[in-house]
Tab-separated table of C-alpha atoms in Angstrom:
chain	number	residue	atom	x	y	z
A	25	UNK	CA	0.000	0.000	0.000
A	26	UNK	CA	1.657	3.503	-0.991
A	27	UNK	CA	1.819	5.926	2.085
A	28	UNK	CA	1.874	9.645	2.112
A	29	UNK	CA	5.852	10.634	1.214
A	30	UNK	CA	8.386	10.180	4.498
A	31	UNK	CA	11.566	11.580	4.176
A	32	UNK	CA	14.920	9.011	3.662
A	33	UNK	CA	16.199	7.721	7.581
A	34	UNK	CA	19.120	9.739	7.414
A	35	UNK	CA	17.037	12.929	7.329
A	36	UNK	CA	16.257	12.282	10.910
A	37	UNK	CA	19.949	13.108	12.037
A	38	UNK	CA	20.037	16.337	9.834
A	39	UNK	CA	17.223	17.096	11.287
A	40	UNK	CA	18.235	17.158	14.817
A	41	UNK	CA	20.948	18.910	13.818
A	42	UNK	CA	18.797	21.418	12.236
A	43	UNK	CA	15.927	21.468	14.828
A	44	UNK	CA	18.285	21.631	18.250
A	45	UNK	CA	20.808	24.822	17.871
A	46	UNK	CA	18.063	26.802	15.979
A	47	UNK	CA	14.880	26.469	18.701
A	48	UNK	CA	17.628	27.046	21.144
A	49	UNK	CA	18.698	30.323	19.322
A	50	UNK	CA	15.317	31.564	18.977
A	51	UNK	CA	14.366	31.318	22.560
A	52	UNK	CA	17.434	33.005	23.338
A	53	UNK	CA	16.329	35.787	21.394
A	54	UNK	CA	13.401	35.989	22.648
A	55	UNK	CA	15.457	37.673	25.899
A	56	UNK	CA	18.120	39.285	23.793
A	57	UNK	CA	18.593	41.595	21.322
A	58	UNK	CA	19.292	39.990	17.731
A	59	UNK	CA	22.286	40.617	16.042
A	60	UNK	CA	22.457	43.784	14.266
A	61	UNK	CA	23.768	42.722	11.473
A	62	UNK	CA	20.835	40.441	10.623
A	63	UNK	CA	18.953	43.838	9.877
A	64	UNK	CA	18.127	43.865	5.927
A	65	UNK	CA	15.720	46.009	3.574
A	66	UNK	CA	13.173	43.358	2.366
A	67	UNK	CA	10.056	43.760	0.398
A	68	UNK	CA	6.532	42.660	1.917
A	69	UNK	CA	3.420	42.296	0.360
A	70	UNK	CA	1.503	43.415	3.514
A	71	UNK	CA	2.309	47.223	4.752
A	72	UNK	CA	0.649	47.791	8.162
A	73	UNK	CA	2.121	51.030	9.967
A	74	UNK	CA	1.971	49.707	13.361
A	75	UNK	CA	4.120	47.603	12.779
A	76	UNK	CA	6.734	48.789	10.894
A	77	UNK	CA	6.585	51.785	11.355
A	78	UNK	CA	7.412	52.610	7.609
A	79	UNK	CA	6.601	54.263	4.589
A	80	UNK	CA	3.226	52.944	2.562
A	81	UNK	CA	5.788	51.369	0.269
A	82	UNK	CA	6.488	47.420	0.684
A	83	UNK	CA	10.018	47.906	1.587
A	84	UNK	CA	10.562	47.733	5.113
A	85	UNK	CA	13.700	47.072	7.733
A	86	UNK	CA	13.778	44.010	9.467
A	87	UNK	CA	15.675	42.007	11.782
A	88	UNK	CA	15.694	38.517	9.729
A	89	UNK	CA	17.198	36.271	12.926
A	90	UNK	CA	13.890	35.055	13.825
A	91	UNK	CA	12.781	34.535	10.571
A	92	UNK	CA	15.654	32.516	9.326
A	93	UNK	CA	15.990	30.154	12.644
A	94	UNK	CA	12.231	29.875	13.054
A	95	UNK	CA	12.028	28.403	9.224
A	96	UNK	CA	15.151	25.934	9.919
A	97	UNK	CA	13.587	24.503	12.826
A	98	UNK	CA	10.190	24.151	11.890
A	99	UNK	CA	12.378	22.290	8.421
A	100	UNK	CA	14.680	20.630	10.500
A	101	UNK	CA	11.696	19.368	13.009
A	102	UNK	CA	9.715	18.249	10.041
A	103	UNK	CA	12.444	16.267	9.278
A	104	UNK	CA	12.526	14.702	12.840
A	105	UNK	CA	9.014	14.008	12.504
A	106	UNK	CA	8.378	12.680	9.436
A	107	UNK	CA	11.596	10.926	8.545
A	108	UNK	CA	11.436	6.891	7.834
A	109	UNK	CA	12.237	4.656	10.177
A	110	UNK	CA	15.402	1.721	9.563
A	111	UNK	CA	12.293	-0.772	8.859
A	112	UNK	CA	9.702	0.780	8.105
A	113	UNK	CA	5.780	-0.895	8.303
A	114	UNK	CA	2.555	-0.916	9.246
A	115	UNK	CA	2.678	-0.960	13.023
A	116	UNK	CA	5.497	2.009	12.726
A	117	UNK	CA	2.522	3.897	10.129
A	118	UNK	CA	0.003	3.310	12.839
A	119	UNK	CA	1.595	4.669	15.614
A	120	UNK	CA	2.641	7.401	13.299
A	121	UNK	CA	-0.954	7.748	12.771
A	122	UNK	CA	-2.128	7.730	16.379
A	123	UNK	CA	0.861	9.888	17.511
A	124	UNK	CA	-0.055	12.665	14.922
A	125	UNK	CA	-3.793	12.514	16.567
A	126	UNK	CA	-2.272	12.460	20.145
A	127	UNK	CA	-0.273	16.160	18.945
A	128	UNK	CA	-3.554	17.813	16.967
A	129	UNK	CA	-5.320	17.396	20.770
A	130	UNK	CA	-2.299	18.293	22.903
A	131	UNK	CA	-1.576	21.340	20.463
A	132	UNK	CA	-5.223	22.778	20.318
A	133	UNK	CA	-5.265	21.840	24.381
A	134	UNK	CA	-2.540	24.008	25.134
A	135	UNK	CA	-3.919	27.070	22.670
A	136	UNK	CA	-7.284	26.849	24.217
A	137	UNK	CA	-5.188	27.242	27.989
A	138	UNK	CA	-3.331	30.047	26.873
A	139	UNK	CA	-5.795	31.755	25.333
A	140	UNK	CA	-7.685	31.816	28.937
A	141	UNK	CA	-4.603	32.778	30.778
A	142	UNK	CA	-2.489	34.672	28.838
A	143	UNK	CA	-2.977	38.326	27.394
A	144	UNK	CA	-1.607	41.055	25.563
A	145	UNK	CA	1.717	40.958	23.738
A	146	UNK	CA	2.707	37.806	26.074
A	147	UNK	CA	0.117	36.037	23.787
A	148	UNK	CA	2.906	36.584	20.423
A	149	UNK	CA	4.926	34.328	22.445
A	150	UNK	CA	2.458	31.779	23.006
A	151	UNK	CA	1.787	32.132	19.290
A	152	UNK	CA	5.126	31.098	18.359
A	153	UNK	CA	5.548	28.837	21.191
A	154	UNK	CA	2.673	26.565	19.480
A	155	UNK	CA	3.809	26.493	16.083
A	156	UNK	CA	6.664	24.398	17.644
A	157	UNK	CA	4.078	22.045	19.828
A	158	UNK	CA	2.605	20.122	16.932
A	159	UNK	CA	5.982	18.853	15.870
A	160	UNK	CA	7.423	18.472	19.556
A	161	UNK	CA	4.420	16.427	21.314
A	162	UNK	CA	3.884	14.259	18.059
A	163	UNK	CA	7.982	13.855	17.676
A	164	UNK	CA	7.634	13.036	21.780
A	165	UNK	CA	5.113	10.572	21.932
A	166	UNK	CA	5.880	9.312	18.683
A	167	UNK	CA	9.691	8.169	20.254
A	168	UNK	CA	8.225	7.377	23.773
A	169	UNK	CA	5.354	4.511	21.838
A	170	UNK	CA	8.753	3.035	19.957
A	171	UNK	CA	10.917	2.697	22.807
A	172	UNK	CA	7.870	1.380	24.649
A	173	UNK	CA	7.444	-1.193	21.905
A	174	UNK	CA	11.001	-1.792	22.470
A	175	UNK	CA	11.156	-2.755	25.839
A	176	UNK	CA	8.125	-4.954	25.670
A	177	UNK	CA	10.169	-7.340	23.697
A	178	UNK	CA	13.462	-7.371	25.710
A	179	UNK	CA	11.336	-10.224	28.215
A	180	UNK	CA	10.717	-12.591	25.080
B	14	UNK	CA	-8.844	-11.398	17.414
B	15	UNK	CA	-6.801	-13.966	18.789
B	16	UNK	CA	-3.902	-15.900	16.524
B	17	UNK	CA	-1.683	-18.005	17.078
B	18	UNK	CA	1.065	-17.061	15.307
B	19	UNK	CA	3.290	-17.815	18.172
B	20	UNK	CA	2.569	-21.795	17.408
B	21	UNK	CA	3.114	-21.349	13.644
B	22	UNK	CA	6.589	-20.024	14.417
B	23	UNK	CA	7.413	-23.039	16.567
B	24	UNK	CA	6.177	-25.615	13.813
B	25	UNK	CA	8.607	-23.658	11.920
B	26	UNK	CA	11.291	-23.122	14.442
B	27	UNK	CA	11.443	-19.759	13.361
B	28	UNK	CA	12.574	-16.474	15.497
B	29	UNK	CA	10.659	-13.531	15.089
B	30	UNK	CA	13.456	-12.064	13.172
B	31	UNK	CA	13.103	-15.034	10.877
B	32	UNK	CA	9.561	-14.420	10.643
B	33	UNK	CA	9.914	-10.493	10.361
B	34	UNK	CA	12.807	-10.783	7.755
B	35	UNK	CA	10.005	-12.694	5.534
B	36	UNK	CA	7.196	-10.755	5.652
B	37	UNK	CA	9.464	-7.430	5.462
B	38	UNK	CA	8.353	-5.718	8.499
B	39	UNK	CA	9.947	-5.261	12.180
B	40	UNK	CA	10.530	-7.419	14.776
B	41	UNK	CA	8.402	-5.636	16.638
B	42	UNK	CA	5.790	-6.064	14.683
B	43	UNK	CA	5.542	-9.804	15.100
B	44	UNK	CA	5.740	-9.531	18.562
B	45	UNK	CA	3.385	-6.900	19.201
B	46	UNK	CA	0.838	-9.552	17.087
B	47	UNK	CA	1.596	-12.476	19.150
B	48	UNK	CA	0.914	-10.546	22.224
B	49	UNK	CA	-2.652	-9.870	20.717
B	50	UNK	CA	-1.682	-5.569	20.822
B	51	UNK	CA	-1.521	-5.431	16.772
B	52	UNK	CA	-3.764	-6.367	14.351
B	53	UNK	CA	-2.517	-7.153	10.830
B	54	UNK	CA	-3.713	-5.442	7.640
B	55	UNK	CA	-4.913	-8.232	5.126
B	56	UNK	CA	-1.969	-7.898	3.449
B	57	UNK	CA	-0.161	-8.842	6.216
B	58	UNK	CA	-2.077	-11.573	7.321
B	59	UNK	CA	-2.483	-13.094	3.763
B	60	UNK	CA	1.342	-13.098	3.812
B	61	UNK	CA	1.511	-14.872	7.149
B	62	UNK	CA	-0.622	-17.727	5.518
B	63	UNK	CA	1.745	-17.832	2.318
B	64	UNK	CA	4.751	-18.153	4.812
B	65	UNK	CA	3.299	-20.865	6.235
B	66	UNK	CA	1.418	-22.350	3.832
B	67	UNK	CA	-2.088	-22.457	5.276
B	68	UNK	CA	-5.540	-20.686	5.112
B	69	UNK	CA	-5.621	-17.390	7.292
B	70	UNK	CA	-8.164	-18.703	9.585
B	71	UNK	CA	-5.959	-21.225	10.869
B	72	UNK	CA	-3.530	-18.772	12.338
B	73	UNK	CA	-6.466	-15.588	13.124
B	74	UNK	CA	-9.911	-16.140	15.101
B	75	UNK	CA	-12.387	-13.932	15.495
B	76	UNK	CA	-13.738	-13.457	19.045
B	77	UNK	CA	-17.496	-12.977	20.006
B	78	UNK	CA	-16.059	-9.526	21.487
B	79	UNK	CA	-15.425	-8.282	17.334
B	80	UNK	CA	-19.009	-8.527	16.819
B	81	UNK	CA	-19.887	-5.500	19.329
């Protein structure tokens, strides 16, 4: 039966590579300043004055830090996520299944929360925080249900 | 659904690497099926037969339980 495309195994370890430095990075900046020399002219097709603070033209100056290293991780988690396994089957596609389930309800869960407790401009941080929780909870449980099938074995 | 796959693989002396290696999935697989936590697609069951060359029914049973 053909399945929905999975990246090659070896994607997984780029992806980690990928995925680890550049969340790290991005919640760093959310406390620190980003590099200066990150700031670049780009053009946008949205030109809202409040937040740019610009001109009504679509050029506007941006810091790109966040940008950049919230794209690579969101890649390089994708890649975590949705890489195949060494032997890859139909158990492996069903807990892939059910673990993708398990993060839709965990990811909506926490939005709902946060949306009751948190207000303001705190709530941009929530924002990006959950673009990240999809990936994270289905990547977590999806590990946690292999290892468990795993060790259920080692008493045979 | 109950099998018993586990007896198959003993008429066959086979581990459940053996039996995994020939029906391309994990070991894992196999064992989660013998422990009655995995049910087989009818691919995978119709493969199981082939291996060991009997009907499916001899190695899966339905339980009164599948009915509800």
């Amino acid at each position: 039966m053909k399945s929905i495309y999975l990246f090659p195994h070896t994607f997984k370890k780029i992806g980690l590579f990928l995925f680890l430095p550049c969340f790290m990075l991005l919640i760093l900046f959310q406390f620190y300043d980003s590099p200066s020399f990150m700031e670049f002219t780009i053009w946008t097709p949205i030109t809202d004055d409040f937040l740019t603070k610009t001109n009504p033209t679509h050029w506007i100056k941006n810091n790109l830090t966040d940008e950049i290293l919230s794209i690579t991780a969101i890649i390089g988690g994708l890649f975590i996520a949705f890489s195949k396994e060494k032997q890859e089957d139909e158990l492996i596609n069903e807990v892939r299944k059910s673990s993708l389930i398990w993060a839709v309800y965990v990811n909506y869960g926490f939005y709902i929360l946060m949306t009751i407790l948190v207000y303001g401009f705190d709530f941009l941080n929530v924002l990006l925080l959950n673009v990240f929780t999809l990936l994270i909870v289905f990547i977590v449980r999806f590990e946690w249900y292999k290892n468990k099938l795993k060790s259920s074995m080692d008493d045979e | 659904m109950t099998n018993n796959l586990k007896v198959w693989r003993a008429k066959f002396s086979y581990t459940q690497q053996d039996l995994a290696d020939k029906i391309q999935v994990s070991r894992q697989t196999i064992n989660a099926m013998e422990k009655g936590k995995y049910v087989p697609s009818t691919v995978l069951a119709l493969k199981l037969a082939s291996v060991f060359e009997v009907e499916v029914m001899e190695i899966f049973n339905l339980e009164d339980s599948d009915w509800n």
